[in-house]
C-alpha cells in the first residue's frame, strides 16, 4: 500500500524554542485536511533538487483540522538533511507533500488514567493526546522534561491549557524527572505513554517494567532514524537489478532513488509495512526496527528496509 | 494442558512469578491452590512485597487444600465458600490496588475466566493476568438465547439451567463473558438430539 | 435513482422481493464456477452509476422496510446493539461518516447542515428531523451508533485498534448470518473468526489483519462474502435460531425458487479519523433463486459453485439440509455452456 500523498502549502512558520520550528500546513487546493486521531504522524516529503527527503513528524493539536496540520521540527546536528532543510529552506508558501495521517501511538481509551511522559521534542504527539483526553473528560497527567527553558517549547501553552496536570522538569535548573516517583502509586488500570529521546524512552519503559507494570499498559513512540553504516549492494531477485546503498542512506531511500517502488508506511521501523524477505546475505544484518520479534531477527530471513541495513558486501532481497 | 485449536480461548501458560511486582494477588479454586504452593516451593525468594491469596473453596475436598494453603507464606488469606464470593472479595482487594499489582489465577477455567473479567473491569489488560489451569475441564456455558449461564458443564449437550433449551456447547469462548457459547441443538428438528457424551472432564 | 421504497416484510408473511432493477444490480459474488476463500479485498471506490458500488453507502428500494425490521429486532433484544464504554469517540466517527455520505449522495432523502458542532439532520423517508451537538451524547435520543445505525442499511461493527490487533468493541447487528454480537463483543480479529473453518490454516486471517491494521483514513476497502438463507429472513441470529432453524427442513423441489435465497454481504472497512478505530459495514443483499436464474449466467454458475463446495464450508454456512435439493432445482438452469469471466451478467 503506497500512502496517499496530499499536496500542501506551508501556511505559517514560527520559531518556538531554540532550534525548534512549528509549521502549519494547509492543503494546496484549499480543501479541508482529513481529521486525524491523537498520536498520529505524517510523512513530510521535500524535494531539494535531485535529493528527496522524507521525514516522519507527529501531528500536534488542534485535533479539529479546520485550521490545518501542525508539526514541530527540531534541527538536529546529526541530521542528514531533512530537519536542516525544513529550518533553512522552507518558508511560508513553500509547496511540499505530506502523507495522510497514520497512527502508531494510539491512546488506549480503556485506561482508567493516562500518564503522559515527554522529553524535549517528544512533546508533540503528547499534545494532541492531552487535547483529546481533555475533550473526553478523562483523567491524565503530563510530565515534560527539557534541558533548558529555551529548549522547552510549549511549556507555557501546556500549562495554560491543562494547568496543574502538567509537571515541567528543566535540567539546567537541576529539576529531574524521577520516573520511579511518577510511576509509584498510580491507580490500577493506568496506561503510560512516553515519547522522547531513545535513551529516555528505554529508561522509562525499563523502570515501569521493574515496577511490575504489564507491557500491554506501556506505549511508546519509537521513531528510529536510519543509522549510517558502510555502503553495500542490494540485489533485487525479481527484477534482477543491483542497487548501491550509500553510507548515509537507508535501503528504502536507495531503492526509491533508483525508482523502485517498495511498500512502506512509517519509515521508522515501527509499522511492519516494509518487511522484506531476504534470499541471501553476504554479511551480518543490523536490525534496527521495533517490529520484528527477537526470534525473527535471529532467524535473519527478513529485514525492515526503512531502518535496518547490513554490515557486509551484498544483500539479496525477494523484490 | 487444555486442547489447543480453539482460537477464542485464552492460553493458560502456567504460573510464573512477576519478580518486579511488589503486590501479588493470587486467586485460586480447588486444585489451583497446589499451583500456588508449587510456585512458592520453588520461587518463594523471587516473590517480594505483599502477598494476598483469595481461595474459593468447593464443597468437595476441603481438607485436601488446607495443607497446601498453609505451606504458602502470605500476608493475607481469604478463604471464601464459592467462586462468586471469592470474586467479590477480589473486587474488594483490587479496589484500592495500584499499578504494579500482579494478578494470578489458578484452578478451573471458570475461576480463571471470572478473575480476568474482574481485572478488566479495573482497567487491566486481560493478557496481564498470569494463569494456570488445574482441575476439571468442565465448562461454564452461556445460553445464546436467554443469556443465562450454566456452570460446571461436562457434556457436549446440556440443558440450559435457565430456559431449559437443549444446548450444543460450541468451541467458541468469550473472555468478556468468561464462558463458552451454547446454541440450541435441535432447532431444525425439535427433539432430534445427538448422543450426549461426557466431553469435558 | 428515482425509486419508491417498498412496503414489504422480512418475517412472518415474507413479502420481500427484488424489482427488475434490483436484480440487475445485485452483487453476485462468484467470479468463476467454483468457490474458495481468498483475501478478495479491493479499494472501496466509486463503481458504475446505478451499481451497488456507485456510492460508499448504498441505499436502495428496501431501505424503509429494512429499517422497520431492525427496529423490531432491537425492541425484542436490545443486546443486538452494544458498545463498550471506550468506544464513544468511535461512535461519533461512525455517525459522521454515515450522515455525510448519505446527505451527499442522496440529497433527495437526507440532509445534513453543520454549524460548527451544531448539526441538523433530516431523514425524509423515515420522517426524522434532529438537531444535536456533535460530540454531546445527551443531545441525541440514544447513543450515536444506535441513532445512526437505525437509519442506515447494513449491519455495523466497530473495531478498536491496539497492540497490533483489532478488537470488536462495538456493533449494531440485526441481520447477521448466524453469529452473536453479544457473545463476540470484546473479541479480537482472530478470536471472533475462531469458528470459521479452513481459513485459519491458510493464513487468510493473518494476511487480512496485517492489511487492515494499515488501513488509511479516506481509503476504505471492500470484499464480498456470501451465505444462503431459507426465506427472506434478515434476522438469522443465533439468538433466534429456534425461530428460524426449522425453516431449513421446509425446502422442496417445488419451492426452491421462492424459499432459497443467496445472501451476499458487501463488506467495507473504513479507518475512522478521530478514534483510529475501523468501521466494518456489512451491507446484505438477498436474492431468491427464482430471481437469480433470470440472469442465465448466474443460474449456471450458482449450480456449479454449490456442487464444488467443500463439506466443512457447507456445514459452516448451514446449507447441508437443502443443498442437494437446490442443486437439483438449479440443474434445470445449467445447460453446461461455458460462463464468461467476472461476476456481472453477460
mmCIF file of N, CA, C and O in Angstrom, chain A residues 1-6 42-43 45 54 97-102 256 261-267 273, chain C residues 214 216 219:
data_model
loop_
_atom_site.group_PDB
_atom_site.id
_atom_site.type_symbol
_atom_site.label_atom_id
_atom_site.label_comp_id
_atom_site.label_asym_id
_atom_site.label_seq_id
_atom_site.Cartn_x
_atom_site.Cartn_y
_atom_site.Cartn_z
ATOM 1 N N UNK A 1 0.840 -1.184 0.000
ATOM 2 C CA UNK A 1 0.000 0.000 0.000
ATOM 3 C C UNK A 1 0.885 1.247 0.000
ATOM 4 O O UNK A 1 1.532 1.538 0.976
ATOM 5 N N UNK A 2 0.926 1.981 -1.057
ATOM 6 C CA UNK A 2 1.654 3.242 -1.006
ATOM 7 C C UNK A 2 0.730 4.276 -0.377
ATOM 8 O O UNK A 2 -0.465 4.281 -0.602
ATOM 9 N N UNK A 3 1.310 5.147 0.409
ATOM 10 C CA UNK A 3 0.471 6.059 1.160
ATOM 11 C C UNK A 3 -0.066 7.142 0.246
ATOM 12 O O UNK A 3 0.562 7.557 -0.712
ATOM 13 N N UNK A 4 -1.258 7.593 0.597
ATOM 14 C CA UNK A 4 -1.872 8.651 -0.185
ATOM 15 C C UNK A 4 -1.176 9.965 0.125
ATOM 16 O O UNK A 4 -1.033 10.339 1.263
ATOM 17 N N UNK A 5 -0.707 10.633 -0.889
ATOM 18 C CA UNK A 5 0.017 11.884 -0.699
ATOM 19 C C UNK A 5 -0.938 13.061 -0.837
ATOM 20 O O UNK A 5 -1.810 13.072 -1.697
ATOM 21 N N UNK A 6 -0.751 14.056 0.012
ATOM 22 C CA UNK A 6 -1.582 15.257 -0.034
ATOM 23 C C UNK A 6 -0.671 16.460 -0.297
ATOM 24 O O UNK A 6 0.219 16.734 0.498
ATOM 25 N N UNK A 42 2.670 12.184 10.288
ATOM 26 C CA UNK A 42 2.602 12.266 8.833
ATOM 27 C C UNK A 42 4.027 12.199 8.293
ATOM 28 O O UNK A 42 4.978 12.502 9.016
ATOM 29 N N UNK A 43 4.166 11.767 7.050
ATOM 30 C CA UNK A 43 5.480 11.769 6.413
ATOM 31 C C UNK A 43 5.552 13.010 5.526
ATOM 32 O O UNK A 43 4.736 13.175 4.621
ATOM 33 N N UNK A 45 7.327 15.040 2.696
ATOM 34 C CA UNK A 45 8.230 14.814 1.571
ATOM 35 C C UNK A 45 8.699 16.160 1.011
ATOM 36 O O UNK A 45 7.875 17.018 0.686
ATOM 37 N N UNK A 54 12.408 12.483 3.169
ATOM 38 C CA UNK A 54 11.119 12.023 3.708
ATOM 39 C C UNK A 54 11.282 11.810 5.200
ATOM 40 O O UNK A 54 12.011 10.931 5.616
ATOM 41 N N UNK A 97 4.690 17.864 0.077
ATOM 42 C CA UNK A 97 3.580 16.910 0.207
ATOM 43 C C UNK A 97 3.697 16.195 1.543
ATOM 44 O O UNK A 97 4.782 16.001 2.072
ATOM 45 N N UNK A 98 2.533 15.818 2.064
ATOM 46 C CA UNK A 98 2.502 15.027 3.287
ATOM 47 C C UNK A 98 1.668 13.781 3.015
ATOM 48 O O UNK A 98 0.845 13.762 2.096
ATOM 49 N N UNK A 99 1.911 12.743 3.788
ATOM 50 C CA UNK A 99 1.092 11.535 3.639
ATOM 51 C C UNK A 99 -0.164 11.715 4.471
ATOM 52 O O UNK A 99 -0.193 12.532 5.384
ATOM 53 N N UNK A 100 -1.216 10.951 4.153
ATOM 54 C CA UNK A 100 -2.379 11.007 5.027
ATOM 55 C C UNK A 100 -1.960 10.425 6.388
ATOM 56 O O UNK A 100 -1.092 9.564 6.462
ATOM 57 N N UNK A 101 -2.549 10.921 7.454
ATOM 58 C CA UNK A 101 -2.059 10.588 8.795
ATOM 59 C C UNK A 101 -2.112 9.086 9.096
ATOM 60 O O UNK A 101 -3.007 8.380 8.657
ATOM 61 N N UNK A 102 -1.110 8.645 9.840
ATOM 62 C CA UNK A 102 -1.031 7.254 10.279
ATOM 63 C C UNK A 102 -0.816 7.286 11.785
ATOM 64 O O UNK A 102 -0.074 8.120 12.282
ATOM 65 N N UNK A 256 14.182 3.913 -3.583
ATOM 66 C CA UNK A 256 13.344 4.995 -4.093
ATOM 67 C C UNK A 256 14.125 5.881 -5.063
ATOM 68 O O UNK A 256 13.597 6.300 -6.091
ATOM 69 N N UNK A 261 9.605 1.062 -6.480
ATOM 70 C CA UNK A 261 8.515 1.274 -5.538
ATOM 71 C C UNK A 261 8.534 0.156 -4.504
ATOM 72 O O UNK A 261 8.334 -1.005 -4.833
ATOM 73 N N UNK A 262 8.809 0.498 -3.247
ATOM 74 C CA UNK A 262 8.769 -0.518 -2.204
ATOM 75 C C UNK A 262 7.699 -0.117 -1.201
ATOM 76 O O UNK A 262 7.527 1.068 -0.937
ATOM 77 N N UNK A 263 6.962 -1.083 -0.658
ATOM 78 C CA UNK A 263 5.921 -0.723 0.297
ATOM 79 C C UNK A 263 6.536 -0.137 1.561
ATOM 80 O O UNK A 263 7.580 -0.617 2.019
ATOM 81 N N UNK A 264 5.934 0.889 2.101
ATOM 82 C CA UNK A 264 6.420 1.463 3.353
ATOM 83 C C UNK A 264 5.343 2.347 3.928
ATOM 84 O O UNK A 264 4.411 2.719 3.228
ATOM 85 N N UNK A 265 5.455 2.654 5.206
ATOM 86 C CA UNK A 265 4.440 3.492 5.831
ATOM 87 C C UNK A 265 5.085 4.477 6.801
ATOM 88 O O UNK A 265 5.065 5.667 6.596
ATOM 89 N N UNK A 266 5.713 3.960 7.852
ATOM 90 C CA UNK A 266 6.166 4.866 8.920
ATOM 91 C C UNK A 266 7.603 5.340 8.714
ATOM 92 O O UNK A 266 8.003 6.347 9.274
ATOM 93 N N UNK A 267 8.391 4.598 7.949
ATOM 94 C CA UNK A 267 9.786 4.921 7.696
ATOM 95 C C UNK A 267 10.598 5.014 8.980
ATOM 96 O O UNK A 267 11.653 5.634 9.018
ATOM 97 N N UNK A 273 5.228 -2.476 7.612
ATOM 98 C CA UNK A 273 4.784 -2.476 6.220
ATOM 99 C C UNK A 273 5.910 -2.832 5.241
ATOM 100 O O UNK A 273 5.672 -3.452 4.221
ATOM 101 N N UNK C 214 -3.104 -1.391 8.681
ATOM 102 C CA UNK C 214 -2.511 -0.255 7.989
ATOM 103 C C UNK C 214 -3.504 0.503 7.109
ATOM 104 O O UNK C 214 -3.119 1.314 6.277
ATOM 105 N N UNK C 216 -5.943 3.175 5.706
ATOM 106 C CA UNK C 216 -5.837 4.630 5.892
ATOM 107 C C UNK C 216 -7.173 5.331 5.806
ATOM 108 O O UNK C 216 -8.046 4.949 5.044
ATOM 109 N N UNK C 219 -9.413 5.895 2.605
ATOM 110 C CA UNK C 219 -9.145 4.837 1.635
ATOM 111 C C UNK C 219 -9.784 3.521 2.072
ATOM 112 O O UNK C 219 -9.082 2.558 2.369
#
